[in-house]
PDB file of C-alpha atoms in Angstrom:
ATOM      1  CA  SER D 554       3.570  -5.128  -7.134  1.00 73.00           C
ATOM      2  CA  GLU D 555       0.454  -3.371  -5.811  1.00 72.00           C
ATOM      3  CA  ILE D 556       1.029  -4.826  -2.326  1.00 77.00           C
ATOM      4  CA  MET D 557       4.733  -3.901  -2.404  1.00 80.00           C
ATOM      5  CA  LEU D 558       3.804  -0.355  -3.411  1.00 76.00           C
ATOM      6  CA  GLN D 559       1.564   0.159  -0.401  1.00 72.00           C
ATOM      7  CA  GLN D 560       3.368   2.874   1.624  1.00 72.00           C
ATOM      8  CA  THR D 561       6.598   2.432  -0.393  1.00 77.00           C
ATOM      9  CA  GLN D 562       7.968   4.373  -3.358  1.00 78.00           C
ATOM     10  CA  VAL D 563       8.386   2.814  -6.811  1.00 81.00           C
ATOM     11  CA  THR D 564      12.169   3.315  -6.876  1.00 83.00           C
ATOM     12  CA  THR D 565      12.515   1.282  -3.680  1.00 83.00           C
ATOM     13  CA  VAL D 566      10.252  -1.517  -4.872  1.00 86.00           C
ATOM     14  CA  LEU D 567      11.794  -2.179  -8.310  1.00 85.00           C
ATOM     15  CA  GLY D 568      14.722  -4.352  -7.217  1.00 87.00           C
ATOM     16  CA  TYR D 569      12.631  -6.274  -4.702  1.00 87.00           C
ATOM     17  CA  TYR D 570       9.917  -6.950  -7.271  1.00 87.00           C
ATOM     18  CA  GLU D 571      12.378  -8.404  -9.787  1.00 89.00           C
ATOM     19  CA  ARG D 572      14.069 -10.622  -7.193  1.00 90.00           C
ATOM     20  CA  PHE D 573      10.716 -11.773  -5.857  1.00 90.00           C
ATOM     21  CA  LEU D 574       9.516 -12.855  -9.297  1.00 89.00           C
ATOM     22  CA  GLN D 575      12.757 -14.697  -9.983  1.00 91.00           C
ATOM     23  CA  VAL D 576      12.235 -16.884  -6.917  1.00 92.00           C
ATOM     24  CA  PHE D 577       8.436 -17.074  -7.044  1.00 92.00           C
ATOM     25  CA  PRO D 578       7.445 -16.789 -10.731  1.00 90.00           C
ATOM     26  CA  ALA D 579       3.988 -18.277 -10.153  1.00 88.00           C
ATOM     27  CA  ARG D 580       1.304 -18.091  -7.494  1.00 88.00           C
ATOM     28  CA  ALA D 581       1.645 -21.800  -6.764  1.00 92.00           C
ATOM     29  CA  SER D 582       5.367 -21.475  -6.008  1.00 93.00           C
ATOM     30  CA  LEU D 583       4.704 -18.604  -3.613  1.00 92.00           C
ATOM     31  CA  ALA D 584       1.845 -20.460  -1.938  1.00 94.00           C
ATOM     32  CA  ALA D 585       4.036 -23.532  -1.393  1.00 93.00           C
ATOM     33  CA  ALA D 586       7.045 -21.608  -0.054  1.00 93.00           C
ATOM     34  CA  PRO D 587       8.011 -21.563   3.647  1.00 91.00           C
ATOM     35  CA  GLU D 588       7.223 -18.218   5.269  1.00 88.00           C
ATOM     36  CA  ASP D 589      10.884 -17.703   6.209  1.00 87.00           C
ATOM     37  CA  ASP D 590      11.839 -17.773   2.512  1.00 91.00           C
ATOM     38  CA  VAL D 591       9.205 -15.150   1.717  1.00 90.00           C
ATOM     39  CA  MET D 592      10.293 -12.921   4.578  1.00 87.00           C
ATOM     40  CA  ALA D 593      13.968 -13.200   3.601  1.00 87.00           C
ATOM     41  CA  LEU D 594      13.216 -11.786   0.146  1.00 88.00           C
ATOM     42  CA  TRP D 595      11.198  -8.988   1.743  1.00 88.00           C
ATOM     43  CA  SER D 596      13.940  -8.105   4.213  1.00 85.00           C
ATOM     44  CA  GLY D 597      14.634  -4.362   4.165  1.00 84.00           C
ATOM     45  CA  LEU D 598      11.391  -3.404   2.420  1.00 84.00           C
ATOM     46  CA  GLY D 599       9.554  -2.793   5.687  1.00 81.00           C
ATOM     47  CA  TYR D 600       5.904  -3.143   6.708  1.00 81.00           C
ATOM     48  CA  TYR D 601       6.393  -6.889   6.987  1.00 84.00           C
ATOM     49  CA  SER D 602       2.719  -7.649   7.515  1.00 84.00           C
ATOM     50  CA  ARG D 603       2.407  -7.046   3.753  1.00 87.00           C
ATOM     51  CA  ALA D 604       4.717  -9.988   3.064  1.00 87.00           C
ATOM     52  CA  ARG D 605       2.741 -12.275   5.366  1.00 88.00           C
ATOM     53  CA  ASN D 606      -0.500 -11.158   3.757  1.00 89.00           C
ATOM     54  CA  LEU D 607       0.934 -11.661   0.265  1.00 90.00           C
ATOM     55  CA  HIS D 608       1.894 -15.205   1.236  1.00 92.00           C
ATOM     56  CA  ARG D 609      -1.577 -15.861   2.663  1.00 92.00           C
ATOM     57  CA  CYS D 610      -3.136 -14.307  -0.431  1.00 93.00           C
ATOM     58  CA  ALA D 611      -1.245 -16.691  -2.734  1.00 93.00           C
ATOM     59  CA  LYS D 612      -2.407 -19.622  -0.623  1.00 94.00           C
ATOM     60  CA  ALA D 613      -6.012 -18.433  -0.774  1.00 94.00           C
ATOM     61  CA  VAL D 614      -5.893 -17.917  -4.551  1.00 93.00           C
ATOM     62  CA  VAL D 615      -4.530 -21.423  -5.069  1.00 93.00           C
ATOM     63  CA  ALA D 616      -6.853 -23.106  -2.552  1.00 93.00           C
ATOM     64  CA  GLU D 617     -10.074 -21.181  -3.164  1.00 93.00           C
ATOM     65  CA  HIS D 618      -9.847 -19.799  -6.714  1.00 93.00           C
ATOM     66  CA  GLY D 619      -8.061 -22.520  -8.655  1.00 91.00           C
ATOM     67  CA  GLY D 620      -4.865 -20.493  -8.848  1.00 90.00           C
ATOM     68  CA  GLN D 621      -6.546 -17.686 -10.822  1.00 90.00           C
ATOM     69  CA  PHE D 622      -6.981 -14.178  -9.442  1.00 89.00           C
ATOM     70  CA  PRO D 623     -10.632 -13.089  -9.138  1.00 93.00           C
ATOM     71  CA  ARG D 624     -11.557 -10.556 -11.789  1.00 92.00           C
ATOM     72  CA  SER D 625     -13.742  -8.254  -9.692  1.00 95.00           C
ATOM     73  CA  ALA D 626     -12.673  -5.693  -7.117  1.00 96.00           C
ATOM     74  CA  ALA D 627     -15.336  -6.891  -4.685  1.00 95.00           C
ATOM     75  CA  VAL D 628     -13.936 -10.427  -4.586  1.00 95.00           C
ATOM     76  CA  LEU D 629     -10.312  -9.287  -4.687  1.00 95.00           C
ATOM     77  CA  ALA D 630     -10.952  -7.240  -1.548  1.00 95.00           C
ATOM     78  CA  THR D 631     -11.780 -10.436   0.361  1.00 94.00           C
ATOM     79  CA  LEU D 632      -8.215 -11.728  -0.081  1.00 93.00           C
ATOM     80  CA  PRO D 633      -5.603 -11.192   2.661  1.00 90.00           C
ATOM     81  CA  GLY D 634      -3.682  -7.936   2.297  1.00 86.00           C
ATOM     82  CA  ILE D 635      -5.912  -6.516  -0.436  1.00 90.00           C
ATOM     83  CA  GLY D 636      -8.067  -3.629   0.701  1.00 91.00           C
ATOM     84  CA  ARG D 637     -10.692  -1.766  -1.276  1.00 94.00           C
ATOM     85  CA  SER D 638      -8.320   0.614  -3.050  1.00 93.00           C
ATOM     86  CA  THR D 639      -5.720  -2.014  -3.936  1.00 91.00           C
ATOM     87  CA  ALA D 640      -8.484  -4.330  -5.183  1.00 94.00           C
ATOM     88  CA  ALA D 641      -9.804  -1.568  -7.424  1.00 95.00           C
ATOM     89  CA  ALA D 642      -6.331  -0.824  -8.772  1.00 93.00           C
ATOM     90  CA  ILE D 643      -5.806  -4.480  -9.691  1.00 93.00           C
ATOM     91  CA  ALA D 644      -9.279  -4.777 -11.223  1.00 95.00           C
ATOM     92  CA  SER D 645      -8.956  -1.586 -13.260  1.00 96.00           C
ATOM     93  CA  PHE D 646      -5.436  -2.308 -14.540  1.00 94.00           C
ATOM     94  CA  CYS D 647      -5.837  -6.021 -15.227  1.00 93.00           C
ATOM     95  CA  PHE D 648      -9.526  -6.388 -16.011  1.00 95.00           C
ATOM     96  CA  ALA D 649     -10.620  -2.828 -16.953  1.00 96.00           C
ATOM     97  CA  GLU D 650     -13.309  -2.864 -14.279  1.00 97.00           C
ATOM     98  CA  ARG D 651     -14.964   0.461 -13.523  1.00 97.00           C
ATOM     99  CA  ALA D 652     -13.740   0.608  -9.934  1.00 97.00           C
ATOM    100  CA  ALA D 653     -12.478   3.636  -8.005  1.00 97.00           C
ATOM    101  CA  ILE D 654      -9.208   3.761  -6.102  1.00 96.00           C
ATOM    102  CA  LEU D 655      -8.742   6.081  -3.146  1.00 95.00           C
ATOM    103  CA  ASP D 656      -5.254   5.848  -1.712  1.00 92.00           C
ATOM    104  CA  ALA D 657      -3.591   8.829  -0.016  1.00 92.00           C
ATOM    105  CA  ASN D 658      -2.356  10.335  -3.297  1.00 93.00           C
ATOM    106  CA  VAL D 659      -5.719  10.026  -5.016  1.00 96.00           C
ATOM    107  CA  LYS D 660      -7.550  11.459  -2.010  1.00 96.00           C
ATOM    108  CA  ARG D 661      -5.319  14.504  -2.291  1.00 97.00           C
ATOM    109  CA  VAL D 662      -5.962  14.935  -6.022  1.00 97.00           C
ATOM    110  CA  LEU D 663      -9.712  14.491  -5.801  1.00 97.00           C
ATOM    111  CA  THR D 664     -10.295  16.629  -2.715  1.00 98.00           C
ATOM    112  CA  ARG D 665      -8.350  19.462  -4.369  1.00 98.00           C
ATOM    113  CA  VAL D 666     -10.043  19.154  -7.758  1.00 97.00           C
ATOM    114  CA  LEU D 667     -13.470  19.082  -6.083  1.00 97.00           C
ATOM    115  CA  ALA D 668     -12.559  21.421  -3.198  1.00 97.00           C
ATOM    116  CA  TYR D 669     -13.954  18.692  -0.971  1.00 97.00           C
ATOM    117  CA  GLY D 670     -13.446  20.204   2.464  1.00 96.00           C
ATOM    118  CA  GLU D 671     -15.261  17.674   4.623  1.00 96.00           C
ATOM    119  CA  ASP D 672     -13.224  16.104   7.417  1.00 96.00           C
ATOM    120  CA  LEU D 673     -11.988  12.680   6.233  1.00 95.00           C
ATOM    121  CA  SER D 674     -11.593  11.612   9.856  1.00 94.00           C
ATOM    122  CA  SER D 675     -15.331  10.961   9.617  1.00 94.00           C
ATOM    123  CA  THR D 676     -16.291   7.617   8.096  1.00 94.00           C
ATOM    124  CA  ARG D 677     -19.389   9.210   6.603  1.00 96.00           C
ATOM    125  CA  ASN D 678     -17.343  11.863   4.799  1.00 97.00           C
ATOM    126  CA  GLU D 679     -14.857   9.309   3.500  1.00 96.00           C
ATOM    127  CA  LYS D 680     -17.720   7.193   2.171  1.00 97.00           C
ATOM    128  CA  ALA D 681     -19.074  10.275   0.404  1.00 97.00           C
ATOM    129  CA  LEU D 682     -15.683  10.823  -1.233  1.00 97.00           C
ATOM    130  CA  TRP D 683     -15.653   7.188  -2.360  1.00 97.00           C
ATOM    131  CA  GLN D 684     -19.016   7.792  -4.035  1.00 97.00           C
ATOM    132  CA  LEU D 685     -17.716  10.907  -5.786  1.00 97.00           C
ATOM    133  CA  ALA D 686     -14.638   9.003  -6.938  1.00 97.00           C
ATOM    134  CA  GLN D 687     -16.875   6.294  -8.401  1.00 97.00           C
ATOM    135  CA  GLU D 688     -19.041   8.844 -10.221  1.00 97.00           C
ATOM    136  CA  LEU D 689     -15.989  10.439 -11.863  1.00 97.00           C
ATOM    137  CA  LEU D 690     -14.811   7.189 -13.473  1.00 97.00           C
ATOM    138  CA  PRO D 691     -14.812   6.824 -17.277  1.00 97.00           C
ATOM    139  CA  THR D 692     -17.924   5.342 -18.830  1.00 96.00           C
ATOM    140  CA  GLN D 693     -16.706   4.445 -22.337  1.00 96.00           C
ATOM    141  CA  ASP D 694     -13.915   2.338 -23.838  1.00 96.00           C
ATOM    142  CA  LEU D 695     -13.113   0.950 -20.403  1.00 96.00           C
ATOM    143  CA  ALA D 696     -10.426  -1.432 -21.651  1.00 96.00           C
ATOM    144  CA  THR D 697      -8.293   1.587 -22.508  1.00 96.00           C
ATOM    145  CA  SER D 698      -9.706   4.369 -20.370  1.00 97.00           C
ATOM    146  CA  MET D 699      -9.776   2.662 -16.968  1.00 97.00           C
ATOM    147  CA  PRO D 700      -6.063   1.759 -16.774  1.00 96.00           C
ATOM    148  CA  ARG D 701      -5.103   5.206 -18.114  1.00 96.00           C
ATOM    149  CA  TYR D 702      -7.408   7.056 -15.756  1.00 97.00           C
ATOM    150  CA  THR D 703      -6.286   5.088 -12.718  1.00 96.00           C
ATOM    151  CA  GLN D 704      -2.588   5.422 -13.553  1.00 94.00           C
ATOM    152  CA  GLY D 705      -3.046   9.120 -14.290  1.00 95.00           C
ATOM    153  CA  LEU D 706      -4.569   9.810 -10.878  1.00 95.00           C
ATOM    154  CA  MET D 707      -1.822   7.891  -9.128  1.00 92.00           C
ATOM    155  CA  ASP D 708       0.917   9.684 -11.071  1.00 93.00           C
ATOM    156  CA  LEU D 709      -0.590  13.131 -10.471  1.00 96.00           C
ATOM    157  CA  GLY D 710      -0.626  12.513  -6.735  1.00 95.00           C
ATOM    158  CA  ALA D 711       2.895  11.089  -6.696  1.00 91.00           C
ATOM    159  CA  THR D 712       4.629  13.674  -8.882  1.00 93.00           C
ATOM    160  CA  ILE D 713       2.606  16.901  -9.244  1.00 96.00           C
ATOM    161  CA  CYS D 714      -0.205  17.202  -6.699  1.00 97.00           C
ATOM    162  CA  LEU D 715       2.187  16.923  -3.774  1.00 96.00           C
ATOM    163  CA  PRO D 716       1.246  17.467  -0.117  1.00 94.00           C
ATOM    164  CA  ARG D 717       3.386  20.610   0.009  1.00 92.00           C
ATOM    165  CA  ASN D 718       4.258  22.926  -2.876  1.00 92.00           C
ATOM    166  CA  PRO D 719       2.123  21.213  -5.542  1.00 95.00           C
ATOM    167  CA  SER D 720       3.146  22.011  -9.138  1.00 95.00           C
ATOM    168  CA  CYS D 721      -0.181  23.510 -10.129  1.00 95.00           C
ATOM    169  CA  LEU D 722       1.206  25.409 -13.139  1.00 94.00           C
ATOM    170  CA  VAL D 723       2.068  22.182 -14.974  1.00 95.00           C
ATOM    171  CA  CYS D 724      -0.894  20.142 -13.759  1.00 96.00           C
ATOM    172  CA  PRO D 725      -3.232  19.021 -16.577  1.00 95.00           C
ATOM    173  CA  LEU D 726      -6.178  19.428 -14.200  1.00 95.00           C
ATOM    174  CA  GLN D 727      -5.395  23.017 -13.242  1.00 95.00           C
ATOM    175  CA  ALA D 728      -8.277  24.504 -15.217  1.00 94.00           C
ATOM    176  CA  GLN D 729     -10.720  22.112 -13.508  1.00 95.00           C
ATOM    177  CA  CYS D 730      -9.210  22.244 -10.035  1.00 97.00           C
ATOM    178  CA  GLN D 731     -11.347  24.259  -7.648  1.00 97.00           C
ATOM    179  CA  ALA D 732      -8.606  24.369  -4.999  1.00 97.00           C
ATOM    180  CA  ALA D 733      -6.185  25.863  -7.536  1.00 95.00           C
ATOM    181  CA  ARG D 734      -8.743  28.545  -8.386  1.00 95.00           C
ATOM    182  CA  GLN D 735      -9.184  29.275  -4.702  1.00 95.00           C
ATOM    183  CA  GLY D 736      -5.418  29.468  -4.314  1.00 94.00           C
ATOM    184  CA  ASN D 737      -5.307  27.085  -1.361  1.00 94.00           C
ATOM    185  CA  PRO D 738      -4.583  23.524  -2.588  1.00 95.00           C
ATOM    186  CA  ALA D 739      -2.493  22.759   0.512  1.00 93.00           C
ATOM    187  CA  SER D 740      -5.686  23.109   2.586  1.00 94.00           C
ATOM    188  CA  TYR D 741      -6.924  19.809   1.169  1.00 96.00           C
ATOM    189  CA  PRO D 742      -7.544  17.090   2.160  1.00 96.00           C
ATOM    190  CA  VAL D 743      -8.976  17.943   5.576  1.00 95.00           C
ATOM    191  CA  LYS D 744      -8.311  15.407   8.299  1.00 91.00           C
ATOM    192  CA  THR D 745      -8.353  16.602  11.887  1.00 90.00           C
ATOM    193  CA  ARG D 746      -7.644  13.314  13.662  1.00 81.00           C
ATOM    194  CA  LYS D 747      -3.964  12.567  13.332  1.00 76.00           C
ATOM    195  CA  THR D 748      -2.363   9.144  13.475  1.00 72.00           C
ATOM    196  CA  LYS D 749      -0.922   8.438  16.914  1.00 76.00           C
ATOM    197  CA  ARG D 750       2.727   7.490  16.746  1.00 76.00           C
ATOM    198  CA  SER D 751       4.960   6.022  19.407  1.00 76.00           C
ATOM    199  CA  SER D 752       8.649   5.321  19.671  1.00 75.00           C
ATOM    200  CA  GLN D 753      10.692   2.630  21.393  1.00 73.00           C
ATOM    201  CA  ALA D 754      14.375   2.387  22.255  1.00 77.00           C
ATOM    202  CA  TRP D 755      15.861  -1.111  22.108  1.00 78.00           C
ATOM    203  CA  TRP D 756      19.198  -2.604  22.990  1.00 83.00           C
ATOM    204  CA  LEU D 757      20.066  -5.542  20.724  1.00 85.00           C
ATOM    205  CA  MET D 758      22.708  -8.093  21.639  1.00 84.00           C
ATOM    206  CA  VAL D 759      24.903  -8.918  18.642  1.00 88.00           C
ATOM    207  CA  LEU D 760      26.525 -12.236  19.522  1.00 88.00           C
ATOM    208  CA  SER D 761      28.867 -14.009  17.122  1.00 90.00           C
ATOM    209  CA  ASP D 762      31.422 -16.814  17.274  1.00 90.00           C
ATOM    210  CA  ALA D 763      34.895 -16.988  15.761  1.00 90.00           C
ATOM    211  CA  GLN D 764      33.438 -18.159  12.448  1.00 91.00           C
ATOM    212  CA  GLY D 765      31.157 -15.132  12.206  1.00 89.00           C
ATOM    213  CA  HIS D 766      27.921 -16.989  12.943  1.00 91.00           C
ATOM    214  CA  LEU D 767      25.313 -14.722  14.543  1.00 90.00           C
ATOM    215  CA  ALA D 768      22.927 -15.679  17.342  1.00 89.00           C
ATOM    216  CA  LEU D 769      19.321 -14.936  16.390  1.00 87.00           C
ATOM    217  CA  GLN D 770      16.003 -15.554  18.091  1.00 84.00           C
ATOM    218  CA  ARG D 771      12.460 -15.732  16.791  1.00 83.00           C
ATOM    219  CA  ARG D 772      10.376 -12.677  17.626  1.00 80.00           C
ATOM    220  CA  PRO D 773       7.011 -13.288  19.377  1.00 77.00           C
ATOM    221  CA  SER D 774       4.090 -13.972  17.096  1.00 71.00           C
ATOM    222  CA  SER D 775       0.453 -14.731  17.808  1.00 59.00           C
ATOM    223  CA  GLY D 776      -1.695 -15.573  14.835  1.00 56.00           C
ATOM    224  CA  GLY D 777       1.069 -14.338  12.549  1.00 53.00           C
ATOM    225  CA  GLU D 778       1.423 -10.793  13.931  1.00 57.00           C
ATOM    226  CA  THR D 779       2.406  -9.233  17.238  1.00 60.00           C
ATOM    227  CA  GLY D 780       4.406  -6.040  17.272  1.00 68.00           C
ATOM    228  CA  ILE D 781       7.497  -5.137  15.309  1.00 73.00           C
ATOM    229  CA  TRP D 782       9.179  -7.931  13.292  1.00 74.00           C
ATOM    230  CA  ALA D 783       6.564 -10.404  14.504  1.00 76.00           C
ATOM    231  CA  GLY D 784       7.611 -13.992  13.864  1.00 75.00           C
ATOM    232  CA  GLN D 785      10.927 -12.967  12.326  1.00 78.00           C
ATOM    233  CA  LEU D 786      14.502 -13.637  13.374  1.00 81.00           C
ATOM    234  CA  SER D 787      16.391 -10.847  15.131  1.00 82.00           C
ATOM    235  CA  PRO D 788      19.334 -10.390  17.483  1.00 86.00           C
ATOM    236  CA  PRO D 789      18.253 -11.026  21.099  1.00 84.00           C
ATOM    237  CA  VAL D 790      16.626  -8.043  22.790  1.00 80.00           C
ATOM    238  CA  ASP D 791      18.193  -7.419  26.197  1.00 70.00           C
ATOM    239  CA  ALA D 792      15.236  -6.504  28.369  1.00 54.00           C
ATOM    240  CA  ARG D 793      17.488  -5.693  31.318  1.00 55.00           C
ATOM    241  CA  LEU D 794      18.788  -2.558  29.643  1.00 48.00           C
ATOM    242  CA  PRO D 795      16.747   0.674  29.438  1.00 49.00           C
TER     243      PRO D 795
END
């Protein structure tokens, strides 16, 4: 579920998660499945590299860890598709490890609470925020406090500490939030380098026969990923058209 929730809202993921578990109830079944079967269940969820990484992750867990997920965030982060923040979320929820998460929502909460105004485009400044996040973690009763703390931060960022028009009046951290006291929570986090985005216009040829069968072709793939829908089936792209 943590990999599905990367860049996707909970309401969108719920149905996919249930269907996925029905077909692949165990890591071994996912590891043994053909990639096309995995991708078919992911169809419509987007960010398809996550599905490929999830498949590779299951294979690695079965082949290298005896089918059991590692219990530490450091080792979890070595698995395909699991970065530092996702590894910490898994470790804190499942194993009560004292590990900090720092996804986009949590960055927003912490930079506002701390009035951390350093530019997160800088690797050095982001590392400093990671250190602050680690220092703020609970120190007692970790079996209970770590899952609650981690879930609380995630929920605050998703529902109250929003990018625009945060609901500061109902936020349980209002009294501690330096940005709220300053009256400028929307000024945080600071990140001057914006993500470069591009757009493409495609013409797709939808070819079918009298029985309704569609013509599909495999999208280019090198090492598992190259461009949009890499390695997946799609209607032919007519390169002759603008």
